[in-house]
Coordinates of C-alpha atoms in Angstrom, one line a residue:
Q1 CA 2.0 -22.5 14.8
P2 CA 1.2 -20.2 12.4
L3 CA 2.9 -21.4 9.5
A4 CA 1.4 -25.4 10.7
D5 CA -1.6 -23.3 8.2
P6 CA 0.0 -20.1 5.5
G7 CA -3.8 -19.4 4.9
E8 CA -4.5 -17.1 8.1
L9 CA -0.7 -16.9 8.1
V10 CA -1.3 -13.0 8.4
G11 CA -3.5 -12.7 11.5
S12 CA -1.9 -15.9 13.2
S13 CA 2.1 -14.2 12.6
L14 CA 0.9 -10.9 14.0
I15 CA -0.5 -12.2 16.8
A16 CA 2.4 -14.7 17.8
L17 CA 4.7 -11.5 17.2
L18 CA 2.4 -9.4 19.8
A19 CA 2.3 -12.4 22.3
K20 CA 6.2 -12.6 21.9
L21 CA 6.6 -9.2 23.2
S22 CA 3.8 -8.7 25.3
G23 CA 4.5 -12.6 27.2
S24 CA 2.2 -14.2 26.4
T25 CA -1.1 -14.6 24.1
V26 CA -3.8 -13.6 26.3
N27 CA -1.2 -9.8 26.5
A28 CA -1.7 -10.1 22.7
F29 CA -5.2 -10.0 21.8
I30 CA -5.1 -7.3 24.2
L31 CA -2.8 -5.1 22.5
A32 CA -4.3 -6.7 19.0
D33 CA -7.7 -5.0 20.3
L34 CA -6.0 -2.1 20.9
I35 CA -3.7 -1.5 17.9
F36 CA -6.0 -2.8 15.0
P37 CA -9.8 -2.0 15.6
P38 CA -8.2 1.5 15.6
L39 CA -6.1 1.7 12.9
V40 CA -9.5 -0.5 10.2
F41 CA -11.3 2.8 11.8
L42 CA -8.4 5.0 10.4
I43 CA -7.9 3.1 7.0
L44 CA -12.0 2.9 6.5
F45 CA -11.4 7.1 7.3
R46 CA -8.8 7.6 4.2
L47 CA -11.4 5.1 2.1
I48 CA -14.7 7.4 2.8
K49 CA -12.8 10.4 2.2
L50 CA -12.6 9.2 -1.4
W51 CA -16.6 11.1 -1.7
L52 CA -16.6 12.8 1.8
K53 CA -14.8 15.8 1.6
S54 CA -15.9 16.9 5.6
D55 CA -13.1 14.8 8.4
I56 CA -16.0 15.0 10.9
Q57 CA -18.3 13.8 8.6
A58 CA -16.4 11.0 8.2
V59 CA -15.6 10.3 11.1
A60 CA -19.0 9.5 11.9
G61 CA -19.8 7.2 9.2
G62 CA -16.2 5.2 9.6
L63 CA -18.4 4.6 12.7
A64 CA -21.4 3.8 11.9
I65 CA -20.6 1.7 10.1
L66 CA -18.4 0.0 11.7
V67 CA -20.3 -0.4 14.7
G68 CA -23.9 -0.9 12.6
Y69 CA -22.9 -3.2 9.0
H70 CA -23.8 -6.6 11.0
Y71 CA -26.4 -5.3 11.1
L72 CA -27.3 -5.9 7.3
T73 CA -27.9 -9.4 7.7
Y74 CA -31.3 -8.4 9.1
F75 CA -31.6 -6.4 5.7
P76 CA -34.8 -5.3 4.9
Y77 CA -36.2 -6.6 7.7
L78 CA -35.8 -2.7 9.9
P79 CA -38.5 -4.3 12.9
A80 CA -35.8 -7.1 13.4
V81 CA -33.7 -4.7 14.1
L82 CA -35.0 -2.4 16.4
K83 CA -35.6 -5.6 18.4
L84 CA -32.2 -6.3 18.4
F85 CA -31.2 -2.6 19.5
L86 CA -33.6 -2.9 22.8
S87 CA -32.2 -6.2 23.3
Y88 CA -28.3 -5.2 23.2
W89 CA -28.9 -2.6 25.1
Q90 CA -30.3 -5.1 27.8
K91 CA -27.5 -7.8 27.2
G92 CA -25.1 -6.1 25.5
D93 CA -23.4 -7.4 21.6
Y94 CA -20.3 -9.3 20.9
W95 CA -18.4 -6.5 18.8
Q96 CA -17.0 -8.6 15.7
F97 CA -13.4 -6.5 15.8
I98 CA -12.4 -8.0 19.5
R99 CA -10.4 -11.1 19.8
S100 CA -10.6 -12.0 16.9
F101 CA -7.9 -11.8 13.2
H102 CA -10.8 -11.8 11.3
P103 CA -12.3 -8.9 10.7
Q104 CA -9.9 -7.4 12.8
I105 CA -7.1 -8.0 10.2
S106 CA -8.1 -9.0 7.7
L107 CA -11.2 -6.4 6.8
G108 CA -8.1 -3.2 6.7
L109 CA -6.0 -5.1 4.3
F110 CA -9.2 -5.7 2.5
L111 CA -10.2 -2.4 2.8
L112 CA -6.0 -0.8 1.7
F113 CA -6.9 -3.4 -1.4
A114 CA -10.0 -1.6 -2.3
I115 CA -8.2 1.7 -1.8
R116 CA -5.2 0.4 -4.3
L117 CA -8.9 0.3 -6.7
W118 CA -9.8 3.6 -6.4
P119 CA -9.4 4.5 -10.5
K120 CA -8.3 8.3 -9.7
A121 CA -5.5 6.8 -6.6
K122 CA -2.0 7.1 -8.0
T123 CA -1.4 3.1 -7.9
K124 CA 1.8 1.3 -8.6
W125 CA 1.0 -2.4 -9.9
H126 CA 2.8 -4.0 -7.0
L127 CA 1.1 -2.1 -4.6
T128 CA -2.0 -4.4 -5.3
S129 CA 0.2 -7.5 -5.5
I130 CA 1.6 -7.1 -2.5
L131 CA -1.9 -6.9 -0.9
L132 CA -3.0 -9.7 -2.8
I133 CA -0.2 -11.8 -1.4
F134 CA -1.3 -10.6 1.3
L135 CA -4.8 -11.3 1.8
T136 CA -3.9 -14.7 0.2
Y137 CA -2.3 -15.8 3.3
T138 CA -4.7 -13.8 5.6
H139 CA -8.2 -15.7 4.4
F140 CA -9.7 -17.1 1.4
F141 CA -13.2 -15.6 1.2
Y142 CA -10.9 -12.2 1.1
W143 CA -8.5 -13.0 -1.0
T144 CA -11.2 -14.8 -3.4
A145 CA -13.2 -11.7 -3.5
A146 CA -10.6 -9.0 -4.4
L147 CA -9.3 -11.6 -6.9
S148 CA -12.6 -11.2 -7.8
W149 CA -12.5 -7.5 -7.8
L150 CA -9.3 -7.0 -9.7
V151 CA -10.3 -9.5 -12.9
W152 CA -13.9 -7.3 -13.2
M153 CA -11.2 -4.0 -13.1
G154 CA -9.9 -5.2 -16.6
I155 CA -7.6 -7.3 -18.0
N156 CA -4.8 -5.5 -19.4
R157 CA -1.3 -6.1 -18.8
R158 CA -1.7 -4.4 -15.8
L159 CA -3.6 -7.7 -14.6
V160 CA -1.0 -9.7 -15.7
K161 CA 2.0 -8.3 -13.6
I162 CA 0.1 -8.4 -10.9
L163 CA -1.3 -12.4 -10.9
T164 CA 2.3 -13.5 -11.9
V165 CA 4.1 -12.2 -9.0
W166 CA 0.6 -13.5 -6.8
I167 CA 1.0 -16.8 -7.7
V168 CA 5.1 -16.8 -7.4
A169 CA 4.3 -15.5 -4.4
T170 CA 1.8 -18.2 -3.1
I171 CA 3.3 -21.4 -4.0
P172 CA 3.7 -22.3 -0.6
Y173 CA -0.2 -21.5 -0.5
W174 CA -1.5 -24.0 -3.1
W175 CA 1.3 -26.1 -1.5
Q176 CA -0.8 -27.0 1.6
V177 CA -4.0 -26.9 0.2
G178 CA -2.7 -29.8 -2.3
N179 CA -1.9 -31.4 0.6
L180 CA -5.0 -31.1 2.2
S181 CA -7.1 -32.5 0.1
Q182 CA -5.2 -35.6 0.1
A183 CA -6.9 -36.4 3.7
T184 CA -9.9 -38.5 3.7
D185 CA -11.9 -35.8 5.3
F186 CA -11.2 -32.6 3.6
W187 CA -14.4 -32.4 1.0
Q188 CA -16.4 -33.0 4.5
R189 CA -15.7 -30.3 6.4
N190 CA -18.6 -28.3 6.7
Y191 CA -19.7 -29.0 3.5
F192 CA -23.5 -28.6 3.7
Y193 CA -24.2 -26.4 0.6
Q194 CA -26.8 -23.3 1.2
P195 CA -27.9 -21.3 -1.7
P196 CA -28.2 -17.3 -0.6
T197 CA -31.1 -16.5 1.3
L198 CA -33.6 -13.9 0.1
N199 CA -31.5 -11.1 2.3
Q200 CA -28.4 -11.8 0.2
W201 CA -30.1 -10.9 -2.9
L202 CA -31.3 -7.4 -1.6
V203 CA -27.8 -6.6 -0.4
L204 CA -26.6 -7.1 -3.3
L205 CA -29.4 -5.1 -5.4
L206 CA -29.0 -2.1 -2.7
G207 CA -25.5 -2.0 -3.7
M208 CA -26.2 -2.9 -7.8
L209 CA -29.0 0.5 -7.1
L210 CA -26.7 2.4 -5.5
S211 CA -23.7 2.0 -7.6
T212 CA -23.0 4.7 -9.5
S213 CA -19.5 4.5 -10.6
K214 CA -17.2 1.6 -12.2
F215 CA -15.4 1.2 -9.0
W216 CA -19.0 -0.4 -7.6
R217 CA -19.9 -1.5 -10.2
R218 CA -17.9 -4.0 -10.3
F219 CA -17.2 -5.1 -7.5
Y220 CA -20.9 -6.2 -6.8
A221 CA -20.3 -7.7 -10.3
A222 CA -17.7 -9.6 -8.9
A223 CA -19.9 -10.2 -6.0
F224 CA -22.4 -11.7 -8.1
T225 CA -19.8 -13.8 -9.9
L226 CA -18.3 -15.6 -6.4
V227 CA -22.3 -15.7 -6.0
I228 CA -23.1 -17.2 -9.0
A229 CA -19.6 -19.9 -8.9
A230 CA -20.8 -21.5 -5.8
M231 CA -24.6 -21.9 -6.8
L232 CA -23.2 -24.0 -10.0
L233 CA -20.9 -25.8 -8.3
R234 CA -22.7 -26.3 -5.0
F235 CA -19.8 -25.7 -3.1
G236 CA -20.5 -25.7 0.3
A237 CA -16.5 -25.9 2.3
D238 CA -17.6 -23.2 5.5
D239 CA -20.6 -21.8 4.0
P240 CA -18.9 -19.9 1.8
I241 CA -21.7 -17.9 0.5
G242 CA -22.5 -16.8 3.9
H243 CA -19.0 -15.9 4.8
W244 CA -18.4 -13.8 1.1
F245 CA -21.5 -11.0 2.4
L246 CA -20.2 -11.6 6.0
R247 CA -16.5 -10.5 5.2
V248 CA -16.8 -8.9 2.6
V249 CA -20.5 -7.5 0.8
N250 CA -21.9 -6.4 4.1
P251 CA -19.2 -3.8 5.3
M252 CA -18.8 -2.8 2.1
T253 CA -22.4 -2.3 1.3
A254 CA -22.6 -0.7 4.0
I255 CA -19.5 2.0 3.1
L256 CA -21.9 2.5 0.5
L257 CA -25.0 3.1 2.1
V258 CA -23.5 5.5 4.7
V259 CA -21.7 7.6 1.6
T260 CA -25.0 8.0 -0.6
I261 CA -26.8 9.1 2.7
F262 CA -24.4 11.8 4.2
K263 CA -23.1 12.6 0.7
K264 CA -27.6 14.5 1.5
I265 CA -27.2 15.5 3.9
R266 CA -26.1 19.1 4.9
L267 CA -25.3 19.3 8.7
P268 CA -23.2 21.5 11.2
K269 CA -19.9 20.3 12.8
A270 CA -21.5 20.3 16.2
L271 CA -24.4 16.9 15.4
W272 CA -21.8 15.4 13.7
L273 CA -19.6 15.3 17.1
G274 CA -22.7 14.1 18.1
L275 CA -23.7 11.7 16.2
S276 CA -19.5 10.0 16.6
L277 CA -20.2 10.3 20.5
L278 CA -23.2 9.0 20.4
L279 CA -22.0 5.9 18.3
L280 CA -19.2 5.7 20.4
T281 CA -21.7 6.1 23.8
F282 CA -23.8 3.0 21.5
Q283 CA -21.0 0.9 21.1
W284 CA -19.5 1.1 24.9
R285 CA -23.1 0.3 26.1
L286 CA -23.4 -2.8 23.9
H287 CA -19.7 -4.2 25.0
S288 CA -19.7 -3.4 28.6
Q289 CA -23.2 -5.4 29.0
Y290 CA -21.9 -7.9 27.5
F291 CA -18.5 -9.1 29.2
K292 CA -20.8 -7.9 32.5
N293 CA -22.9 -10.5 31.6
N294 CA -21.0 -13.4 30.2
A295 CA -18.0 -12.3 32.2
A296 CA -18.1 -15.9 33.6
A297 CA -17.2 -17.3 30.1
F298 CA -13.8 -15.8 29.5
M299 CA -12.2 -17.2 32.9
I300 CA -10.2 -20.6 32.5
E301 CA -11.1 -23.3 35.4
P302 CA -7.7 -23.7 38.3
E303 CA -8.2 -26.9 37.6
R304 CA -8.1 -26.6 34.0
L305 CA -4.6 -24.8 34.0
E306 CA -3.0 -26.5 36.6
A307 CA -3.7 -29.7 34.0
F308 CA -2.1 -27.2 30.6
S309 CA 0.6 -26.7 32.8
W310 CA 1.2 -30.3 33.6
L311 CA 1.3 -30.7 29.6
K312 CA 3.7 -28.4 28.6
D313 CA 6.3 -30.1 31.6
N314 CA 5.5 -33.5 31.4
T315 CA 5.0 -33.9 27.4
P316 CA 7.4 -34.6 24.5
K317 CA 7.0 -30.4 23.0
N318 CA 4.7 -30.8 19.4
S319 CA 3.1 -34.2 21.0
I320 CA -0.9 -35.1 20.1
V321 CA -3.0 -34.2 23.0
A322 CA -6.7 -35.5 22.3
A323 CA -8.8 -33.4 24.1
S324 CA -12.2 -31.9 24.1
M325 CA -12.8 -28.8 21.0
K326 CA -12.9 -25.9 24.0
D327 CA -9.3 -28.2 25.3
S328 CA -8.2 -28.2 21.9
L329 CA -8.2 -24.5 21.6
Y330 CA -6.3 -23.7 24.2
L331 CA -3.3 -26.0 23.7
P332 CA -1.7 -24.6 21.6
A333 CA -1.4 -21.1 23.8
Y334 CA -0.7 -22.9 27.5
T335 CA 0.9 -25.8 26.4
N336 CA 3.9 -27.1 24.1
N337 CA 1.4 -29.5 22.6
Q338 CA -1.1 -30.1 19.7
P339 CA -4.8 -31.2 19.1
Y340 CA -6.1 -34.0 18.2
L341 CA -9.7 -33.1 16.0
K342 CA -11.9 -34.7 14.6
L343 CA -11.6 -33.2 11.4
S344 CA -7.5 -34.0 10.7
Q345 CA -7.4 -31.3 8.6
L346 CA -7.3 -28.9 11.7
S347 CA -4.6 -30.9 12.8
W348 CA -1.5 -32.7 13.1
A349 CA -3.0 -36.1 13.1
D350 CA -4.4 -37.4 10.3
D351 CA -7.6 -40.5 11.2
Q352 CA -5.2 -43.2 10.2
E353 CA -3.1 -42.5 12.9
L354 CA -5.4 -43.5 15.7
R355 CA -6.7 -46.1 14.3

């Protein structure tokens, strides 16, 4: 039911389309794993090429970013990162670009938006507006970061045109937000305000120190604005500060860090190729070890599949089913039903319906 949540319409609709084409949700996610990570890499490669002129250097840089940007969560605690490397080499690690359209689909859209903001890019304003619309229907933390960055790029007639089209095109989104905000527990959902951590301040500081152009300085001004706004409002739904760093600030800082370092390094093409192969081998090892050690966690028991099959054949379409959190995640994919969850904004049923 991709239309049930317009806030993630782009990702859910693409997965639904792949499910329709492939015949099942399982096949859809397999196809997504084969299609979208390479697309993100190609978009990232195009972005890096704005600074790095060598193709093989940009390939190595793109792989380093995709494999390692989440380690910025532990910056600057290098011993912790080294311990993680050793642990992951033995136990494996779940790569964030598989089995989920955040960031599998959403990061690629944000990187396209970043390319559109490059000062020397010959960008028509309506393309920027379209990307902002797509990001709005993708994930809250991407479109808010994109909007803040866009405003910091300059308030002018171009911005007014972009925002006018964006506001009109996102009316369904705001309508849904208005409806959800009336639910009794909407404002309590994961509402535990957490101030920025020392690590997050240090990542922001690192990015600001490395910024040598208005492009980057305005990005970090936008990120700083979001953090300060969340602090002043004590906004804590879904840990927004943590999500902004996880989804936007960390990958963009990794891009800036890699570009800054790689521009100062002169290596033969063979060594850049060797680094690329080493990164691919490292990630393949982590990936294969993880699924080898956790294979049972990705299997659905025959009894559960039998129960889903019974529900599909014997219950009205879109009927509400009370189930565990785990079963609730599977219900829309394996049956014609919708889950009832304790938090009403995640369900078609309101709390009052079961009182």
